[in-house]
Structure formats: C-alpha cells, structure tokens
Amino acid sequence: MLTNKDLMKEVTDYAERVSSHEMQVAMKVHTHVRRYLGDFLFREGFIEIPPVILSPITDPLNHPTLDPTFTCYGHNYQLTKSMIFHKQLAVLGYDKIFSFSPNLRFEPLERVKSGRHLFEFTQLDLEVRNASRDDVMALMERMYAGLMAYCVETLKDDLASIGRTLTVPAAPFRRVGFLDAKEQYGESFENDLSRDSTDPLWIVDIPLLDREFYDREDPERPNILLDMDLLYPEGYGEASSGGEREWEYAQIMKRIEKKEQDPLDFCVLVDLAQEGKIVPSAGFGIGIERLVRYICGFDRIEMAALFPKVPGKLCI
Ligand code: AMP
Ligand code: MG
C-alpha cells in the first residue's frame, strides 16, 4: 500500500460515494446548475472571467482563517479566499462580469458542525459596474427563481428519486433588517429565520463592523452597510452575500482603519483608488456546493461535492 491509513480511509469512502445514487444525482444537478447560471448570465450580457487562484491580494474575510502565503519568483502570493478585489478591477474594463471561482478558506474547525462549510469550494461571483444594491438583488431574484423553475421542470424525476420536492419562490423576496432580526431572535437569528421560512429571504442593513471593509457604508445612514445576505428556506442557512462596494479612496482608508487592518495588504486596490480609478459597483457571490445541497435537500454540504474538502479531514 502506498497510501497512509488516513488517506486509505478517504479512498475507501470515495469509492463508495462515487457510485452512490445520491452522488449520481448531485453531480447531475451540479452540471445543470452551472450550465443554467452561466447561460442566464450570458443572456443578461455578462462576460465570464477566468478564476484567480493566487494573488498578492485577497479577501480579508470577517472571520479568522489560516492564511498560508507562497513565495513565487521572490514575491508573496496568497490563495484566493474570494475574488472581491479582482471583480472590482475587472469592472474597470467590463460592465458586467462573473466567474466560477474556487475559494480556499482554511475555516476554524468548529465550522464543520454547521454542515455548510468546506475549506475549498466554488462561488459564482459576479459584479456590475455602476449598479445599486437593489439592481443586484433584483438580478439574484430573477436568477434564483429561474433556476428553481428550471430544476422543477428538468430534474423533477432525479430529485423525486432522492425524496426532494422543490418549490419556485415568487419575487421580490422578503427583506428583514439585520438589527430587527437580531432583536427578535437573538444571536442565532440567521439559522432561526432560515428554519422558519418556506421561501428565500434577504437580511439587509448590516452594521459596519459585522462585515468587511469593502462593503459600502450607506451615506445616508452612517454605520449601516448597503449590503445583503440571502438565506435559503428550510434551515439551509446563508446562500449568498453581496452589496455595493466602497470605491472612494478616503472612505476605503477610513474603513480599513476601522477594521484595524493594514492598507498594504490591499495595496493594488488602495493605490488605484488613490488615483481615482476605482468605480462604483455592486455584486454578490453564491456558493455552488451550498446551492446543490439545497436543491438536493442534503443534510450536509459534503454530500453535494465529489471531492469535498471537510475542515479537519485529510481529503483527496
Ligand atoms: P461570503 O462572501 O464569505 O459570504 O461568501 C460568499 C458565499 O460563498 C456564501 O454566501 C456561501 O454561499 C459560500 N461560502 C462561503 N464560505 C463557504 C465555505 N467555507 N464553504 C462553502 N461555501 C461557502
Ligand atoms: Mg457571507
């Protein structure tokens, strides 16, 4: 045997998983989902940009992860945690862009309990130049409802074979204010709202320090962001995050300072903003494995991925 004991267990699990009926359906759903979303955005006039895996800058995120850096040709590179900054750079050239972007986030171990965290996953990440939060929320509602209608029609028998019945939500989706939700449900408001809902819903108006520095502060309501999360119904939790972006130099610097971060870590964005070259934009990212998990009605996200990267495990 060439493989070690831990890896051998993973290989045995894989051999069972790959031929299971659930995995056959999951990968068929995955294929249809990516194709539907790509075609939808193509029809909406989007340009697809290739994903970035290594870069000197990446998303700081709003929670700690292990951050490996690699030295290549004498320069430091990080693994992409999200393409947020590359999206802001891409809209300097194209009005509407998207990417199926692999993200690497070495999540804290306790996140494995959520059933919706992997340490490698793919986001459909998109950005629209000069768009408002309402514009991209409406785009998401068209895309999401269209995808569900497509799945109900095209994948009905496959989904029935794993005991899943999907419904098609009507737009606009309900909007709930972050602070109102927290007051009503307490700290676990996201899970509670998701569990109690039969349709997807938005969380809006998130307080400044609860999100990253690049989410735009509402000029009319200081300390409140022009961003949003989309929650799946039936307890599947967060589907997507997005919003308008900070693009003015002074505001970007103020926000980085408030997060006690180092502008050097975001040098490309900061330098271009100082030259007045960053433009207003809005966008969102939606995790593909979570989406497949929801459509299939699986208990855990790893059931929706062929080679799932589960925090804490040795995975092939
Ligand atoms: P974020 O901007 O951090 O909210 O990430 C955008 C989207 O990516 C989330 O709404 C999820 O759908 C997905 N996502 C984020 N982190 C993970 C993870 N560790 N595993 C799987 N999907 C994730
Ligand atoms: Mg989020």
Short mmCIF file of C-alpha atoms and ligand atoms in Angstrom, two decimals:
data_model
loop_
_atom_site.label_atom_id
_atom_site.label_comp_id
_atom_site.label_asym_id
_atom_site.label_seq_id
_atom_site.Cartn_x
_atom_site.Cartn_y
_atom_site.Cartn_z
CA MET A 1 0.00 0.00 0.00
CA LEU A 2 1.38 3.37 -0.96
CA THR A 3 -1.24 5.50 0.76
CA ASN A 4 -1.22 6.10 4.52
CA LYS A 5 -4.04 4.92 6.83
CA ASP A 6 -5.99 8.21 6.89
CA LEU A 7 -5.77 8.56 3.16
CA MET A 8 -6.77 4.94 2.63
CA LYS A 9 -9.95 5.54 4.64
CA GLU A 10 -10.73 8.53 2.47
CA VAL A 11 -10.10 6.48 -0.69
CA THR A 12 -12.45 3.73 0.54
CA ASP A 13 -15.14 6.31 1.41
CA TYR A 14 -14.68 7.84 -2.01
CA ALA A 15 -15.09 4.51 -3.82
CA GLU A 16 -18.43 4.05 -2.04
CA ARG A 17 -19.52 7.67 -2.52
CA VAL A 18 -18.78 7.99 -6.22
CA SER A 19 -21.15 5.19 -7.21
CA SER A 20 -23.95 6.02 -4.75
CA HIS A 21 -27.27 7.14 -6.19
CA GLU A 22 -27.14 10.42 -4.21
CA MET A 23 -23.78 11.33 -5.76
CA GLN A 24 -25.02 10.49 -9.26
CA VAL A 25 -27.92 12.91 -8.75
CA ALA A 26 -25.74 15.53 -7.03
CA MET A 27 -23.29 15.74 -9.93
CA LYS A 28 -26.11 15.82 -12.48
CA VAL A 29 -27.71 18.70 -10.55
CA HIS A 30 -24.28 20.38 -10.33
CA THR A 31 -23.86 20.15 -14.11
CA HIS A 32 -27.31 21.62 -14.78
CA VAL A 33 -26.87 24.36 -12.16
CA ARG A 34 -23.56 25.65 -13.55
CA ARG A 35 -24.87 25.48 -17.09
CA TYR A 36 -28.13 27.25 -16.24
CA LEU A 37 -26.34 30.02 -14.29
CA GLY A 38 -23.69 30.57 -17.00
CA ASP A 39 -26.34 30.71 -19.75
CA PHE A 40 -28.55 33.02 -17.66
CA LEU A 41 -25.71 35.50 -17.12
CA PHE A 42 -24.66 35.26 -20.77
CA ARG A 43 -28.23 36.24 -21.75
CA GLU A 44 -28.04 39.13 -19.26
CA GLY A 45 -24.95 40.46 -21.07
CA PHE A 46 -22.24 39.29 -18.65
CA ILE A 47 -18.63 38.46 -19.58
CA GLU A 48 -17.15 35.37 -17.89
CA ILE A 49 -13.69 35.98 -16.45
CA PRO A 50 -11.32 33.13 -15.55
CA PRO A 51 -10.84 32.46 -11.84
CA VAL A 52 -7.75 33.64 -9.97
CA ILE A 53 -6.14 31.11 -7.61
CA LEU A 54 -3.01 33.00 -6.45
CA SER A 55 -2.55 36.72 -5.94
CA PRO A 56 -0.73 39.17 -3.66
CA ILE A 57 -4.19 40.42 -2.53
CA THR A 58 -7.30 38.59 -1.44
CA ASP A 59 -10.41 38.98 0.70
CA PRO A 60 -9.56 39.60 4.40
CA LEU A 61 -12.92 37.98 5.34
CA ASN A 62 -14.73 38.86 8.53
CA HIS A 63 -13.61 35.80 10.46
CA PRO A 64 -10.15 34.32 11.08
CA THR A 65 -8.82 31.58 8.79
CA LEU A 66 -5.35 30.12 8.50
CA ASP A 67 -3.56 32.18 5.85
CA PRO A 68 -0.77 30.37 4.01
CA THR A 69 1.41 32.53 1.76
CA PHE A 70 3.62 31.22 -1.02
CA THR A 71 6.77 32.77 -2.33
CA CYS A 72 6.96 32.56 -6.10
CA TYR A 73 9.77 34.26 -8.04
CA GLY A 74 10.64 36.20 -4.90
CA HIS A 75 7.12 37.61 -4.38
CA ASN A 76 4.48 36.68 -1.80
CA TYR A 77 1.23 35.19 -3.02
CA GLN A 78 -1.92 34.18 -1.15
CA LEU A 79 -4.59 31.63 -2.03
CA THR A 80 -7.84 33.23 -3.15
CA LYS A 81 -10.43 33.48 -0.40
CA SER A 82 -12.75 35.36 -2.74
CA MET A 83 -12.30 37.32 -5.93
CA ILE A 84 -13.79 40.53 -4.49
CA PHE A 85 -10.83 42.76 -5.45
CA HIS A 86 -10.35 41.13 -8.84
CA LYS A 87 -14.03 41.77 -9.50
CA GLN A 88 -13.55 45.45 -8.65
CA LEU A 89 -10.57 45.51 -11.03
CA ALA A 90 -12.45 43.64 -13.78
CA VAL A 91 -15.34 46.13 -13.87
CA LEU A 92 -12.83 48.82 -14.85
CA GLY A 93 -12.93 47.12 -18.26
CA TYR A 94 -16.32 45.37 -18.46
CA ASP A 95 -19.78 46.44 -17.26
CA LYS A 96 -20.92 43.04 -16.03
CA ILE A 97 -18.62 40.17 -15.10
CA PHE A 98 -18.86 36.78 -13.42
CA SER A 99 -16.57 33.91 -12.57
CA PHE A 100 -16.94 30.38 -11.22
CA SER A 101 -14.23 30.97 -8.68
CA PRO A 102 -12.58 28.31 -6.48
CA ASN A 103 -12.06 29.72 -2.98
CA LEU A 104 -9.68 28.35 -0.37
CA ARG A 105 -10.57 29.19 3.20
CA PHE A 106 -8.99 27.15 5.96
CA GLU A 107 -12.02 27.57 8.20
CA PRO A 108 -11.92 27.21 12.00
CA LEU A 109 -12.55 23.55 12.94
CA GLU A 110 -15.82 24.22 14.76
CA ARG A 111 -17.39 25.38 11.47
CA VAL A 112 -17.60 21.77 10.35
CA LYS A 113 -20.63 21.45 12.65
CA SER A 114 -22.64 23.88 10.52
CA GLY A 115 -22.95 21.35 7.70
CA ARG A 116 -22.29 24.14 5.19
CA HIS A 117 -18.54 24.82 5.36
CA LEU A 118 -15.79 23.30 3.22
CA PHE A 119 -12.23 24.56 3.04
CA GLU A 120 -12.29 24.52 -0.76
CA PHE A 121 -15.50 25.47 -2.55
CA THR A 122 -16.67 27.36 -5.62
CA GLN A 123 -18.53 30.64 -5.74
CA LEU A 124 -20.41 32.04 -8.64
CA ASP A 125 -19.08 35.54 -8.06
CA LEU A 126 -20.41 38.48 -10.07
CA GLU A 127 -20.08 42.26 -10.19
CA VAL A 128 -21.88 45.04 -12.08
CA ARG A 129 -20.35 48.46 -12.72
CA ASN A 130 -22.44 51.44 -11.53
CA ALA A 131 -25.14 49.15 -10.12
CA SER A 132 -27.04 49.64 -6.88
CA ARG A 133 -27.82 47.07 -4.21
CA ASP A 134 -31.44 46.95 -5.46
CA ASP A 135 -30.20 46.20 -9.00
CA VAL A 136 -28.21 43.14 -7.95
CA MET A 137 -30.92 41.94 -5.55
CA ALA A 138 -33.40 42.00 -8.44
CA LEU A 139 -30.85 40.15 -10.60
CA MET A 140 -30.45 37.46 -7.92
CA GLU A 141 -34.22 37.09 -7.59
CA ARG A 142 -34.61 36.54 -11.37
CA MET A 143 -31.69 34.11 -11.42
CA TYR A 144 -32.71 32.13 -8.33
CA ALA A 145 -36.41 31.84 -9.23
CA GLY A 146 -35.47 30.96 -12.83
CA LEU A 147 -33.08 28.24 -11.65
CA MET A 148 -35.65 26.71 -9.30
CA ALA A 149 -38.29 26.69 -12.08
CA TYR A 150 -35.75 25.05 -14.40
CA CYS A 151 -34.86 22.38 -11.80
CA VAL A 152 -38.52 21.62 -11.03
CA GLU A 153 -39.15 21.10 -14.73
CA THR A 154 -35.94 19.40 -15.88
CA LEU A 155 -34.75 17.48 -12.82
CA LYS A 156 -38.09 16.55 -11.29
CA ASP A 157 -37.60 12.74 -11.54
CA ASP A 158 -33.99 12.85 -10.31
CA LEU A 159 -34.99 14.97 -7.32
CA ALA A 160 -38.01 12.75 -6.58
CA SER A 161 -35.66 9.72 -6.59
CA ILE A 162 -33.80 11.21 -3.59
CA GLY A 163 -37.03 12.35 -1.90
CA ARG A 164 -36.73 16.05 -2.73
CA THR A 165 -39.58 18.35 -3.75
CA LEU A 166 -38.64 21.92 -4.68
CA THR A 167 -40.83 24.99 -4.85
CA VAL A 168 -40.38 28.07 -7.04
CA PRO A 169 -40.38 31.30 -4.99
CA ALA A 170 -42.07 34.48 -6.18
CA ALA A 171 -40.01 37.70 -6.39
CA PRO A 172 -39.47 40.05 -4.65
CA PHE A 173 -38.20 38.03 -1.68
CA ARG A 174 -38.93 39.24 1.85
CA ARG A 175 -36.39 41.68 3.34
CA VAL A 176 -35.55 41.63 7.05
CA GLY A 177 -33.34 44.22 8.75
CA PHE A 178 -30.25 42.72 10.48
CA LEU A 179 -30.84 44.56 13.77
CA ASP A 180 -34.59 43.81 13.83
CA ALA A 181 -33.87 40.11 13.23
CA LYS A 182 -31.26 40.07 15.99
CA GLU A 183 -33.65 41.74 18.42
CA GLN A 184 -36.41 39.27 17.65
CA TYR A 185 -34.40 36.02 17.52
CA GLY A 186 -31.13 36.75 19.32
CA GLU A 187 -27.67 35.68 18.12
CA SER A 188 -28.92 32.64 16.18
CA PHE A 189 -31.26 34.76 14.05
CA GLU A 190 -29.91 33.56 10.71
CA ASN A 191 -30.48 29.90 11.46
CA ASP A 192 -33.86 30.59 13.08
CA LEU A 193 -35.14 32.76 10.22
CA SER A 194 -33.94 30.25 7.64
CA ARG A 195 -35.56 27.35 9.55
CA ASP A 196 -38.92 29.14 9.94
CA SER A 197 -39.18 30.24 6.32
CA THR A 198 -40.59 28.39 3.32
CA ASP A 199 -39.16 30.93 0.85
CA PRO A 200 -35.72 32.51 0.46
CA LEU A 201 -35.31 35.81 2.29
CA TRP A 202 -32.92 38.72 2.49
CA ILE A 203 -31.08 40.10 5.50
CA VAL A 204 -30.32 43.76 4.82
CA ASP A 205 -28.76 46.78 6.53
CA ILE A 206 -25.90 45.00 8.26
CA PRO A 207 -23.91 47.08 10.80
CA LEU A 208 -20.49 48.29 9.66
CA LEU A 209 -18.23 46.19 11.87
CA ASP A 210 -20.16 42.99 11.14
CA ARG A 211 -18.81 42.86 7.58
CA GLU A 212 -15.65 43.52 5.56
CA PHE A 213 -14.24 47.00 4.85
CA TYR A 214 -15.16 46.89 1.16
CA ASP A 215 -18.95 46.72 1.71
CA ARG A 216 -20.23 50.24 1.17
CA GLU A 217 -21.43 52.34 4.10
CA ASP A 218 -24.81 53.96 3.40
CA PRO A 219 -24.01 57.69 3.00
CA GLU A 220 -27.44 58.46 4.47
CA ARG A 221 -27.19 56.07 7.44
CA PRO A 222 -23.68 56.06 8.90
CA ASN A 223 -22.58 52.69 10.34
CA ILE A 224 -25.12 50.78 8.23
CA LEU A 225 -23.95 48.99 5.10
CA LEU A 226 -25.55 48.82 1.66
CA ASP A 227 -25.11 45.06 1.60
CA MET A 228 -27.22 41.94 1.97
CA ASP A 229 -27.23 38.22 2.65
CA LEU A 230 -29.64 35.79 1.03
CA LEU A 231 -30.90 32.95 3.24
CA TYR A 232 -32.22 29.63 1.97
CA PRO A 233 -35.51 28.45 3.44
CA GLU A 234 -35.99 25.21 5.42
CA GLY A 235 -32.96 25.78 7.67
CA TYR A 236 -30.28 25.59 4.95
CA GLY A 237 -28.83 28.93 6.11
CA GLU A 238 -26.83 31.50 4.18
CA ALA A 239 -26.88 31.19 0.39
CA SER A 240 -25.15 34.38 -0.71
CA SER A 241 -23.60 37.67 0.40
CA GLY A 242 -23.15 40.85 -1.57
CA GLY A 243 -23.76 44.56 -1.79
CA GLU A 244 -22.44 47.87 -3.05
CA ARG A 245 -18.70 48.45 -2.72
CA GLU A 246 -16.56 51.21 -1.31
CA TRP A 247 -14.76 52.89 -4.22
CA GLU A 248 -13.60 56.31 -2.94
CA TYR A 249 -10.06 56.49 -1.53
CA ALA A 250 -10.87 58.38 1.70
CA GLN A 251 -13.74 56.06 2.51
CA ILE A 252 -11.68 52.91 1.77
CA MET A 253 -8.89 54.17 4.07
CA LYS A 254 -11.37 55.03 6.82
CA ARG A 255 -12.94 51.59 6.63
CA ILE A 256 -9.58 49.75 6.64
CA GLU A 257 -8.58 51.75 9.70
CA LYS A 258 -11.85 50.93 11.48
CA LYS A 259 -11.14 47.23 10.96
CA GLU A 260 -7.58 47.77 12.28
CA GLN A 261 -6.21 46.29 9.06
CA ASP A 262 -3.14 47.25 7.07
CA PRO A 263 -3.68 49.17 3.78
CA LEU A 264 -0.52 47.47 2.47
CA ASP A 265 -2.42 44.16 2.38
CA PHE A 266 -4.80 45.69 -0.15
CA CYS A 267 -2.20 47.79 -1.97
CA VAL A 268 -3.47 47.36 -5.54
CA LEU A 269 -6.99 48.46 -4.67
CA VAL A 270 -5.81 51.28 -2.42
CA ASP A 271 -3.33 52.67 -4.98
CA LEU A 272 -5.86 52.63 -7.82
CA ALA A 273 -8.48 54.25 -5.55
CA GLN A 274 -5.97 56.98 -4.68
CA GLU A 275 -5.62 57.67 -8.39
CA GLY A 276 -9.43 57.88 -8.63
CA LYS A 277 -9.58 54.81 -10.84
CA ILE A 278 -11.89 52.51 -8.85
CA VAL A 279 -15.54 52.80 -9.95
CA PRO A 280 -18.84 52.26 -8.10
CA SER A 281 -20.12 48.70 -8.40
CA ALA A 282 -22.30 46.11 -6.72
CA GLY A 283 -22.33 42.34 -6.82
CA PHE A 284 -22.66 39.10 -4.91
CA GLY A 285 -21.26 35.61 -4.55
CA ILE A 286 -23.26 32.42 -4.21
CA GLY A 287 -21.65 29.15 -3.15
CA ILE A 288 -22.25 26.37 -5.68
CA GLU A 289 -21.93 23.41 -3.28
CA ARG A 290 -24.44 25.02 -0.89
CA LEU A 291 -26.78 25.60 -3.82
CA VAL A 292 -26.55 21.95 -4.95
CA ARG A 293 -27.01 20.85 -1.34
CA TYR A 294 -30.18 22.93 -1.06
CA ILE A 295 -31.62 21.75 -4.39
CA CYS A 296 -30.96 18.11 -3.45
CA GLY A 297 -32.14 18.62 0.15
CA PHE A 298 -29.00 17.01 1.58
CA ASP A 299 -28.20 17.14 5.30
CA ARG A 300 -24.60 18.18 4.79
CA ILE A 301 -22.63 20.12 2.18
CA GLU A 302 -20.12 17.29 1.63
CA MET A 303 -22.92 15.22 0.08
CA ALA A 304 -23.04 17.81 -2.71
CA ALA A 305 -19.35 17.64 -3.67
CA LEU A 306 -17.44 14.84 -5.40
CA PHE A 307 -14.14 15.68 -3.68
CA PRO A 308 -15.37 17.57 -0.59
CA LYS A 309 -12.77 19.36 1.49
CA VAL A 310 -14.09 18.95 5.03
CA PRO A 311 -12.32 21.10 7.67
CA GLY A 312 -10.07 18.93 9.82
CA LYS A 313 -10.09 15.92 7.49
CA LEU A 314 -7.48 14.60 5.09
CA CYS A 315 -9.34 14.85 1.79
CA ILE A 316 -8.40 13.77 -1.72
P1 AMP B 1 -19.01 35.29 1.73
O1 AMP B 1 -18.74 36.47 0.86
O2 AMP B 1 -17.95 34.99 2.71
O3 AMP B 1 -20.37 35.37 2.35
O4 AMP B 1 -19.06 34.03 0.73
C1 AMP B 1 -19.97 34.03 -0.34
C2 AMP B 1 -20.73 32.73 -0.40
O5 AMP B 1 -19.83 31.64 -0.57
C3 AMP B 1 -21.51 32.38 0.86
O6 AMP B 1 -22.74 33.03 0.93
C4 AMP B 1 -21.65 30.89 0.70
O7 AMP B 1 -22.65 30.52 -0.23
C5 AMP B 1 -20.32 30.49 0.11
N1 AMP B 1 -19.37 30.09 1.16
C6 AMP B 1 -18.65 30.90 1.99
N2 AMP B 1 -17.83 30.19 2.78
C7 AMP B 1 -18.02 28.89 2.46
C8 AMP B 1 -17.43 27.68 2.91
N3 AMP B 1 -16.47 27.64 3.85
N4 AMP B 1 -17.86 26.50 2.35
C9 AMP B 1 -18.79 26.52 1.39
N5 AMP B 1 -19.38 27.64 0.91
C10 AMP B 1 -19.01 28.81 1.43
MG MG B 2 -21.50 35.80 3.84
#
